[in-house]
Short mmCIF file of C-alpha atoms and ligand atoms in Angstrom, two decimals:
data_model
loop_
_atom_site.label_atom_id
_atom_site.label_comp_id
_atom_site.label_asym_id
_atom_site.label_seq_id
_atom_site.Cartn_x
_atom_site.Cartn_y
_atom_site.Cartn_z
CA MET A 1 196.70 -56.83 1.40
CA ASN A 2 195.62 -59.04 4.26
CA GLU A 3 194.46 -56.69 6.96
CA ALA A 4 191.01 -56.84 5.60
CA LYS A 5 188.34 -55.45 7.85
CA GLY A 6 185.51 -57.66 6.44
CA ASP A 7 182.20 -56.88 4.88
CA SER A 8 181.17 -54.16 7.36
CA ILE A 9 181.53 -50.58 6.28
CA VAL A 10 183.98 -48.81 8.44
CA ILE A 11 184.06 -45.65 6.36
CA TYR A 12 181.19 -44.54 4.19
CA ALA A 13 182.74 -42.29 1.49
CA ASP A 14 179.98 -42.38 -1.20
CA ASN A 15 177.84 -39.46 -0.13
CA ALA A 16 177.39 -38.25 -3.71
CA ALA A 17 175.58 -41.53 -4.52
CA THR A 18 173.33 -41.33 -1.50
CA THR A 19 173.27 -40.20 2.15
CA LYS A 20 172.10 -41.82 5.27
CA MET A 21 168.91 -40.38 6.52
CA SER A 22 169.25 -38.11 9.50
CA PRO A 23 167.67 -39.32 12.72
CA ALA A 24 165.31 -36.51 12.70
CA ALA A 25 164.18 -37.18 9.09
CA THR A 26 163.76 -40.96 9.95
CA GLU A 27 161.78 -40.10 12.89
CA LYS A 28 159.42 -37.83 10.93
CA LEU A 29 159.01 -40.52 8.15
CA ILE A 30 157.97 -43.20 10.72
CA SER A 31 155.67 -40.96 12.76
CA LEU A 32 153.68 -39.88 9.68
CA ILE A 33 153.50 -43.35 8.22
CA ASN A 34 151.83 -44.20 11.54
CA ASP A 35 149.85 -41.04 12.41
CA ALA A 36 149.06 -39.32 9.12
CA TRP A 37 148.19 -41.80 6.51
CA GLY A 38 145.21 -39.81 5.37
CA ASN A 39 144.92 -38.72 1.64
CA PRO A 40 145.58 -35.01 1.42
CA SER A 41 142.88 -34.73 -1.23
CA SER A 42 140.05 -36.03 1.11
CA LEU A 43 137.77 -33.50 2.41
CA TYR A 44 137.21 -34.90 6.12
CA GLY A 45 139.40 -33.76 8.83
CA PHE A 46 141.97 -36.59 8.64
CA GLY A 47 142.64 -35.90 5.02
CA GLN A 48 142.88 -32.12 5.65
CA GLN A 49 145.40 -32.73 8.32
CA ALA A 50 147.52 -34.49 5.77
CA LYS A 51 146.95 -31.51 3.42
CA GLU A 52 148.17 -29.15 5.94
CA ILE A 53 151.36 -31.23 6.72
CA LEU A 54 152.07 -31.29 2.91
CA GLU A 55 151.64 -27.60 2.60
CA GLU A 56 153.75 -26.86 5.46
CA ALA A 57 156.50 -29.05 3.95
CA ARG A 58 156.12 -27.17 0.77
CA LYS A 59 156.55 -23.88 2.57
CA ASP A 60 159.70 -24.99 4.33
CA VAL A 61 161.28 -26.25 1.08
CA ALA A 62 160.32 -23.06 -0.76
CA ASP A 63 161.80 -20.98 2.16
CA ALA A 64 165.05 -23.07 2.07
CA ILE A 65 165.84 -21.84 -1.53
CA GLY A 66 164.13 -18.37 -1.60
CA ALA A 67 161.06 -19.55 -3.64
CA GLU A 68 157.41 -19.33 -2.98
CA PRO A 69 155.37 -22.35 -1.98
CA ARG A 70 153.33 -22.46 -5.15
CA GLU A 71 156.62 -22.67 -7.17
CA ILE A 72 157.56 -26.13 -5.52
CA LEU A 73 156.26 -29.34 -7.07
CA PHE A 74 157.11 -32.58 -5.23
CA THR A 75 158.31 -35.37 -7.46
CA SER A 76 159.77 -38.87 -7.24
CA GLY A 77 163.18 -37.61 -7.20
CA GLY A 78 165.93 -35.69 -9.03
CA SER A 79 165.67 -37.69 -12.22
CA GLU A 80 161.86 -36.93 -12.49
CA ALA A 81 162.33 -33.25 -11.85
CA ASP A 82 165.10 -33.05 -14.52
CA ASN A 83 162.92 -34.63 -17.07
CA GLN A 84 159.92 -32.47 -16.24
CA ALA A 85 161.91 -29.08 -16.27
CA ILE A 86 163.50 -29.86 -19.65
CA ARG A 87 160.32 -31.33 -21.17
CA SER A 88 158.51 -28.22 -20.11
CA ALA A 89 161.02 -25.78 -21.50
CA ALA A 90 161.09 -27.71 -24.71
CA GLU A 91 157.29 -27.74 -25.16
CA LEU A 92 157.28 -24.05 -24.50
CA GLY A 93 160.08 -23.52 -27.08
CA LYS A 94 158.29 -25.62 -29.70
CA LYS A 95 155.18 -23.46 -29.47
CA ASN A 96 157.46 -20.50 -30.31
CA GLY A 97 159.45 -22.20 -33.03
CA LYS A 98 162.47 -22.22 -30.64
CA MET A 99 164.10 -25.66 -30.68
CA HIS A 100 167.60 -25.14 -29.61
CA ILE A 101 168.87 -26.20 -26.11
CA ILE A 102 172.26 -25.50 -24.46
CA SER A 103 173.77 -27.75 -21.89
CA THR A 104 177.22 -29.35 -20.96
CA ALA A 105 178.89 -32.56 -21.63
CA PHE A 106 179.07 -33.60 -18.02
CA GLU A 107 175.38 -33.42 -16.90
CA HIS A 108 173.79 -36.14 -15.12
CA HIS A 109 172.33 -38.83 -17.34
CA ALA A 110 168.72 -37.67 -16.30
CA VAL A 111 169.53 -34.50 -18.25
CA LEU A 112 171.67 -35.91 -21.06
CA HIS A 113 169.41 -38.67 -21.87
CA THR A 114 166.37 -36.50 -22.01
CA LEU A 115 168.20 -34.20 -24.38
CA GLU A 116 169.08 -37.10 -26.59
CA ARG A 117 165.40 -37.97 -26.75
CA LEU A 118 164.55 -34.37 -27.58
CA GLU A 119 167.11 -34.49 -30.29
CA LYS A 120 165.28 -37.48 -31.87
CA GLU A 121 162.16 -35.26 -31.83
CA GLY A 122 163.82 -32.56 -33.84
CA PHE A 123 165.44 -30.40 -31.25
CA GLU A 124 169.20 -29.22 -31.69
CA VAL A 125 171.47 -29.51 -28.61
CA THR A 126 174.73 -27.75 -28.01
CA LEU A 127 176.78 -29.28 -25.24
CA LEU A 128 179.27 -26.86 -23.91
CA ASP A 129 182.93 -27.70 -23.07
CA VAL A 130 183.61 -27.92 -19.30
CA HIS A 131 187.34 -27.46 -19.76
CA GLU A 132 190.13 -29.25 -17.87
CA ASP A 133 189.04 -27.57 -14.43
CA GLY A 134 185.52 -28.92 -14.75
CA LEU A 135 184.03 -25.43 -15.10
CA VAL A 136 181.73 -23.80 -17.58
CA VAL A 137 182.72 -20.30 -18.85
CA PRO A 138 179.75 -17.97 -18.75
CA GLU A 139 180.95 -16.12 -21.80
CA GLU A 140 180.83 -19.31 -23.71
CA VAL A 141 177.22 -19.83 -22.62
CA GLU A 142 176.44 -16.30 -23.91
CA ALA A 143 178.24 -16.95 -27.23
CA ALA A 144 176.12 -20.15 -27.71
CA ILE A 145 172.74 -18.57 -27.19
CA ARG A 146 170.91 -17.99 -30.48
CA ASP A 147 167.61 -16.53 -31.38
CA ASP A 148 166.08 -20.04 -31.31
CA THR A 149 167.48 -21.08 -28.04
CA CYS A 150 164.54 -22.18 -25.59
CA LEU A 151 166.64 -23.47 -22.73
CA VAL A 152 170.01 -23.37 -20.91
CA THR A 153 170.42 -26.21 -18.47
CA ILE A 154 173.54 -26.57 -16.61
CA MET A 155 174.14 -28.38 -13.23
CA PHE A 156 174.96 -26.45 -10.06
CA ALA A 157 177.62 -28.82 -8.84
CA ASN A 158 178.87 -31.90 -10.63
CA ASN A 159 178.03 -35.30 -9.04
CA GLU A 160 181.41 -36.85 -9.93
CA ILE A 161 184.04 -34.25 -9.58
CA GLY A 162 182.18 -31.78 -7.37
CA THR A 163 182.88 -28.64 -9.40
CA ILE A 164 180.60 -25.82 -8.54
CA GLN A 165 179.55 -23.75 -11.66
CA PRO A 166 179.21 -20.03 -11.94
CA ILE A 167 175.41 -20.23 -11.82
CA ARG A 168 174.59 -16.67 -10.88
CA GLU A 169 176.53 -15.39 -13.85
CA ILE A 170 175.00 -17.87 -16.11
CA GLY A 171 171.56 -17.12 -14.73
CA ALA A 172 172.00 -13.44 -15.33
CA ILE A 173 173.09 -13.94 -18.98
CA CYS A 174 170.06 -16.08 -19.55
CA ARG A 175 167.78 -13.62 -17.96
CA GLN A 176 169.15 -10.71 -20.01
CA LYS A 177 168.68 -12.85 -23.23
CA GLY A 178 165.18 -13.92 -22.25
CA VAL A 179 166.22 -17.68 -22.24
CA LEU A 180 164.86 -20.06 -19.57
CA PHE A 181 167.57 -21.34 -17.29
CA HIS A 182 167.41 -24.68 -15.39
CA THR A 183 169.85 -26.19 -13.00
CA ASP A 184 170.28 -29.63 -11.68
CA ALA A 185 171.13 -28.63 -8.14
CA VAL A 186 170.78 -32.11 -6.57
CA GLN A 187 174.38 -31.99 -5.34
CA ALA A 188 174.28 -28.45 -4.20
CA ILE A 189 171.04 -28.29 -2.08
CA GLY A 190 171.66 -28.71 1.53
CA HIS A 191 175.45 -28.49 0.96
CA ILE A 192 176.17 -24.94 -0.35
CA PRO A 193 174.13 -21.80 -0.52
CA VAL A 194 171.36 -21.94 -3.16
CA ASN A 195 168.92 -19.07 -3.76
CA VAL A 196 166.71 -19.10 -6.83
CA VAL A 197 166.30 -15.28 -6.74
CA ASP A 198 169.83 -14.30 -6.19
CA ASP A 199 171.07 -16.98 -8.50
CA ASN A 200 168.78 -16.04 -11.27
CA ILE A 201 167.33 -19.56 -11.63
CA ASP A 202 164.14 -20.18 -13.40
CA MET A 203 163.93 -24.01 -12.79
CA LEU A 204 165.78 -26.01 -10.28
CA THR A 205 165.96 -29.80 -9.44
CA ALA A 206 166.57 -31.29 -6.07
CA SER A 207 166.62 -34.78 -4.56
CA ALA A 208 166.14 -35.61 -0.73
CA HIS A 209 168.41 -38.60 -0.54
CA LYS A 210 171.33 -36.45 -1.36
CA PHE A 211 170.81 -34.30 1.70
CA HIS A 212 169.98 -36.93 4.40
CA GLY A 213 166.43 -37.38 3.45
CA PRO A 214 164.53 -40.34 2.04
CA LYS A 215 164.91 -41.81 -1.43
CA GLY A 216 162.22 -41.50 -3.93
CA VAL A 217 161.48 -37.93 -3.12
CA GLY A 218 162.59 -34.84 -4.72
CA PHE A 219 161.18 -31.44 -5.97
CA LEU A 220 161.14 -29.27 -8.97
CA TYR A 221 161.12 -25.42 -8.51
CA ALA A 222 159.62 -23.60 -11.40
CA LYS A 223 159.03 -19.88 -11.50
CA LYS A 224 155.36 -19.17 -11.29
CA THR A 225 155.18 -17.73 -14.74
CA ILE A 226 156.30 -21.02 -16.28
CA ARG A 227 153.78 -23.52 -17.62
CA LEU A 228 154.87 -26.88 -16.81
CA THR A 229 154.21 -29.94 -18.89
CA ASN A 230 152.98 -33.08 -17.13
CA LEU A 231 155.04 -36.28 -17.15
CA ILE A 232 152.13 -38.02 -15.21
CA GLU A 233 148.51 -37.35 -16.13
CA GLY A 234 146.07 -38.11 -13.34
CA GLY A 235 144.37 -36.28 -10.56
CA ALA A 236 144.64 -32.59 -9.61
CA GLN A 237 147.51 -33.16 -7.12
CA GLU A 238 150.41 -30.78 -7.34
CA LYS A 239 148.24 -28.08 -9.14
CA GLY A 240 147.38 -30.79 -11.76
CA LYS A 241 150.93 -30.92 -12.84
CA ARG A 242 151.73 -34.33 -11.40
CA GLY A 243 149.08 -37.02 -10.98
CA GLY A 244 149.23 -39.31 -8.15
CA THR A 245 148.63 -39.24 -4.42
CA GLU A 246 151.47 -37.59 -2.60
CA ASN A 247 154.19 -39.39 -0.76
CA LEU A 248 153.40 -37.31 2.33
CA PRO A 249 155.61 -39.11 4.84
CA GLY A 250 158.49 -38.98 2.40
CA ILE A 251 157.89 -35.18 1.61
CA ALA A 252 157.51 -34.02 5.18
CA SER A 253 160.55 -36.10 6.05
CA SER A 254 162.60 -34.40 3.36
CA ALA A 255 161.61 -31.04 4.50
CA VAL A 256 162.97 -31.86 7.92
CA ALA A 257 166.22 -33.04 6.41
CA LEU A 258 166.61 -29.83 4.33
CA LYS A 259 165.76 -27.53 7.18
CA GLU A 260 168.58 -29.41 9.25
CA ALA A 261 171.14 -29.36 6.44
CA ILE A 262 170.68 -25.57 5.90
CA ALA A 263 170.79 -24.82 9.64
CA ASN A 264 174.03 -26.81 9.96
CA MET A 265 175.44 -25.89 6.57
CA ASP A 266 178.22 -23.40 7.77
CA LYS A 267 179.52 -25.80 10.36
CA ASN A 268 179.39 -28.85 8.18
CA ALA A 269 180.98 -27.13 5.20
CA ALA A 270 183.85 -25.91 7.41
CA HIS A 271 184.47 -29.42 8.72
CA LEU A 272 184.08 -31.06 5.28
CA THR A 273 186.41 -28.66 3.61
CA GLU A 274 189.17 -29.21 6.14
CA MET A 275 188.82 -33.02 5.77
CA ARG A 276 188.57 -32.79 2.03
CA ASP A 277 191.80 -30.71 1.70
CA LYS A 278 193.65 -33.10 3.99
CA LEU A 279 192.47 -36.03 1.78
CA ILE A 280 193.62 -34.23 -1.38
CA ALA A 281 197.01 -33.41 0.12
CA GLY A 282 197.60 -37.02 1.12
CA LEU A 283 196.47 -38.61 -2.17
CA SER A 284 198.54 -36.02 -4.17
CA GLU A 285 201.66 -37.67 -2.76
CA ILE A 286 200.88 -40.84 -4.81
CA PRO A 287 203.14 -40.49 -7.96
CA HIS A 288 201.53 -40.11 -11.25
CA SER A 289 198.19 -39.17 -9.84
CA ALA A 290 195.96 -36.05 -10.47
CA LEU A 291 192.95 -34.44 -8.79
CA ASN A 292 189.98 -34.16 -11.24
CA GLY A 293 188.33 -30.71 -11.34
CA ASP A 294 189.28 -27.40 -9.70
CA ALA A 295 190.88 -27.75 -6.24
CA LYS A 296 188.86 -25.00 -4.60
CA LYS A 297 185.57 -24.48 -6.54
CA ARG A 298 184.42 -27.85 -5.59
CA LEU A 299 181.83 -29.22 -3.11
CA PRO A 300 182.97 -29.37 0.47
CA GLY A 301 183.04 -33.28 0.60
CA ASN A 302 184.16 -34.07 -2.90
CA VAL A 303 187.54 -35.70 -3.78
CA ASN A 304 188.13 -37.35 -7.20
CA PHE A 305 191.52 -38.56 -8.35
CA CYS A 306 192.87 -40.36 -11.29
CA PHE A 307 195.80 -42.89 -10.71
CA GLU A 308 197.80 -43.85 -13.88
CA GLY A 309 198.44 -47.53 -14.54
CA ILE A 310 195.38 -48.99 -12.58
CA GLU A 311 191.96 -49.86 -13.09
CA GLY A 312 189.27 -48.22 -11.01
CA GLU A 313 187.04 -51.23 -10.40
CA SER A 314 189.84 -53.26 -8.84
CA LEU A 315 190.73 -50.35 -6.66
CA LEU A 316 187.18 -50.14 -5.43
CA LEU A 317 187.04 -53.87 -4.61
CA LEU A 318 190.27 -53.71 -2.67
CA LEU A 319 189.14 -50.65 -0.80
CA ASP A 320 185.84 -52.41 -0.02
CA ASP A 321 187.94 -55.27 1.56
CA LYS A 322 189.38 -52.64 3.85
CA GLY A 323 186.09 -51.32 4.82
CA ILE A 324 185.90 -48.18 2.61
CA ALA A 325 182.80 -47.68 0.62
CA ALA A 326 183.97 -45.50 -2.39
CA SER A 327 183.09 -45.05 -6.06
CA SER A 328 184.66 -44.62 -9.37
CA GLY A 329 182.53 -41.78 -10.34
CA SER A 330 178.79 -42.18 -11.18
CA ALA A 331 176.81 -44.76 -9.48
CA CYS A 332 174.78 -44.88 -12.63
CA THR A 333 177.64 -46.11 -14.82
CA SER A 334 178.96 -48.76 -12.54
CA GLY A 335 178.56 -52.11 -14.02
CA SER A 336 179.48 -50.70 -17.57
CA LEU A 337 183.05 -50.66 -18.82
CA ASP A 338 182.84 -47.27 -20.34
CA PRO A 339 184.90 -44.70 -18.56
CA SER A 340 183.07 -41.83 -16.93
CA HIS A 341 181.61 -39.43 -19.50
CA VAL A 342 182.52 -36.59 -16.93
CA LEU A 343 186.19 -37.55 -16.93
CA LEU A 344 186.24 -37.77 -20.69
CA ALA A 345 184.43 -34.36 -20.70
CA ILE A 346 187.31 -32.69 -18.73
CA GLY A 347 189.80 -34.24 -21.17
CA ARG A 348 191.08 -37.32 -19.38
CA VAL A 349 192.12 -39.94 -22.02
CA HIS A 350 190.31 -43.33 -21.68
CA ASP A 351 193.28 -45.14 -19.99
CA VAL A 352 193.61 -42.44 -17.25
CA ALA A 353 189.87 -42.04 -16.80
CA HIS A 354 189.61 -45.85 -16.01
CA GLY A 355 191.82 -45.32 -13.03
CA SER A 356 189.54 -43.03 -11.16
CA LEU A 357 188.42 -42.81 -7.61
CA ARG A 358 185.68 -40.75 -5.96
CA LEU A 359 185.70 -40.26 -2.19
CA THR A 360 182.69 -38.20 -1.13
CA ILE A 361 183.03 -37.89 2.74
CA GLY A 362 180.36 -36.97 5.18
CA GLU A 363 179.71 -34.82 8.21
CA GLU A 364 180.76 -37.74 10.41
CA THR A 365 184.14 -38.40 8.75
CA THR A 366 186.99 -37.83 11.07
CA GLU A 367 190.64 -37.02 10.79
CA GLU A 368 191.51 -40.75 11.62
CA ASP A 369 189.19 -41.75 8.77
CA VAL A 370 191.02 -39.41 6.48
CA ALA A 371 194.44 -40.84 7.53
CA TYR A 372 193.13 -44.41 7.08
CA MET A 373 191.69 -43.58 3.62
CA ILE A 374 195.02 -42.02 2.52
CA GLN A 375 197.01 -44.96 3.75
CA SER A 376 194.63 -47.56 2.25
CA VAL A 377 194.57 -45.83 -1.25
CA LYS A 378 198.37 -45.63 -1.28
CA GLU A 379 198.68 -49.39 -0.44
CA VAL A 380 196.07 -50.49 -2.98
CA VAL A 381 197.40 -48.30 -5.83
CA GLU A 382 200.97 -49.61 -5.20
CA TYR A 383 199.68 -53.24 -5.05
CA LEU A 384 197.71 -52.90 -8.30
CA ARG A 385 200.50 -51.28 -10.07
CA SER A 386 202.91 -54.00 -8.98
CA PHE A 387 201.28 -56.47 -11.46
CA SER A 388 199.75 -53.86 -14.04
CA PRO A 389 201.15 -54.43 -17.59
CA ILE A 390 200.58 -50.66 -18.38
CA TRP A 391 202.40 -49.65 -15.35
CA ARG A 392 205.39 -51.88 -16.24
CA ASP A 393 205.63 -50.35 -19.74
CA LEU A 394 205.46 -46.89 -18.19
CA GLN A 395 208.22 -47.78 -15.77
CA ALA A 396 210.34 -49.28 -18.63
CA GLY A 397 209.94 -46.07 -20.51
CA LYS A 398 207.93 -48.02 -23.33
CA LYS A 399 204.99 -45.71 -22.79
CA GLU A 400 204.91 -42.07 -21.82
CA TYR A 401 203.42 -41.06 -18.61
CA ILE A 402 200.33 -38.78 -18.91
CA LEU A 403 199.91 -37.79 -15.27
C1 LIG B 501 171.42 -38.34 -7.80
C2 LIG B 501 171.33 -37.29 -8.83
C3 LIG B 501 170.25 -37.08 -9.70
C4 LIG B 501 169.11 -38.21 -9.62
O1 LIG B 501 168.36 -38.02 -8.54
P1 LIG B 501 167.33 -39.20 -8.05
O2 LIG B 501 166.60 -38.69 -6.96
O3 LIG B 501 168.28 -40.41 -7.65
O4 LIG B 501 166.57 -39.58 -9.29
C5 LIG B 501 170.21 -36.15 -10.59
N1 LIG B 501 171.13 -35.32 -10.69
C6 LIG B 501 172.32 -35.35 -9.95
C7 LIG B 501 173.46 -34.30 -10.20
C8 LIG B 501 172.43 -36.31 -8.99
O5 LIG B 501 173.52 -36.36 -8.25
#
């Protein structure tokens, strides 16, 4: 355990938590901070120039997902867009006496906690099973829809285990039943194809810092026929649906990052998938380990494993010593001792869920990086097991292996 590489990050494998900004997005951000600091709501030329930049960004973002510019609302990120989409659907539902919402047990907390709040306000929420492979079954969505269902909200791709849901099929069912369909597509946008028309999506959430754009910027797509509810009252910005002077540099920089991600998507996905599958193959050699989520229906850069007899936090700290920045699952649950709600949702028991590792690689990840990660994880898992009481009991036959 002594060949520590110090504090500097050698390999960044936490792209699901956030991504590094692309040089083009950074350049755009800085140039607008310097040169286009006018208020888009002002009437003089300098303000109007800012307004034009804003509307150009809106068009680029809309084009990227097959929407119309007027269907894009810029927000402070994915969490806000999730909150606003769900709140809006709930408000519309309430007016029509429809107070039932369908979602899944492994959504992001921005969705789950909003739903918990709505439950306290009298809504009924059905959380669908995501099964062992981390996938929702469209027929189960159909069976859960009732006369009083106002919304189905199911994420496009999971942020911890990377599984990609059958969104198009689920969207088609919702459309046929006349129920609004929202998807948190934060992990999907810029990484896999998303088209709101082809995929039958009524509302969609995206966040720029997950596709090499800046933090604190996201957008909500809402079909033009949907009346949104404000989370922030204020001026007439964003068609009066979100008060507050727009974060113009952030928004324009996000549009640059998104266009770039989409232009390079095929090339990036091919490389990431190759690296991902090598990483999965290497880590699978560790005894009593298991990949979490379907091996193929997952994001190109996502690898998530459970290792029996170890504790995820120690694993992360020792990998950090080796210069590998990884995660045990969601950045939002780090610091709490509860195992990941996503891993519990796919049926991992507490003990096993505690020994999880998420490696979300990036476009710059090389074959040497993959080999180094495999070697490092093997060493660290073996080391941690060498003094794990649970592992000793398993080895001695006093406990049954689960994996
Ligand atoms: C990161 C993330 C969010 C939150 O986005 P922010 O811009 O950080 O608020 C929501 N949903 C998913 C699936 C995410 O991965």
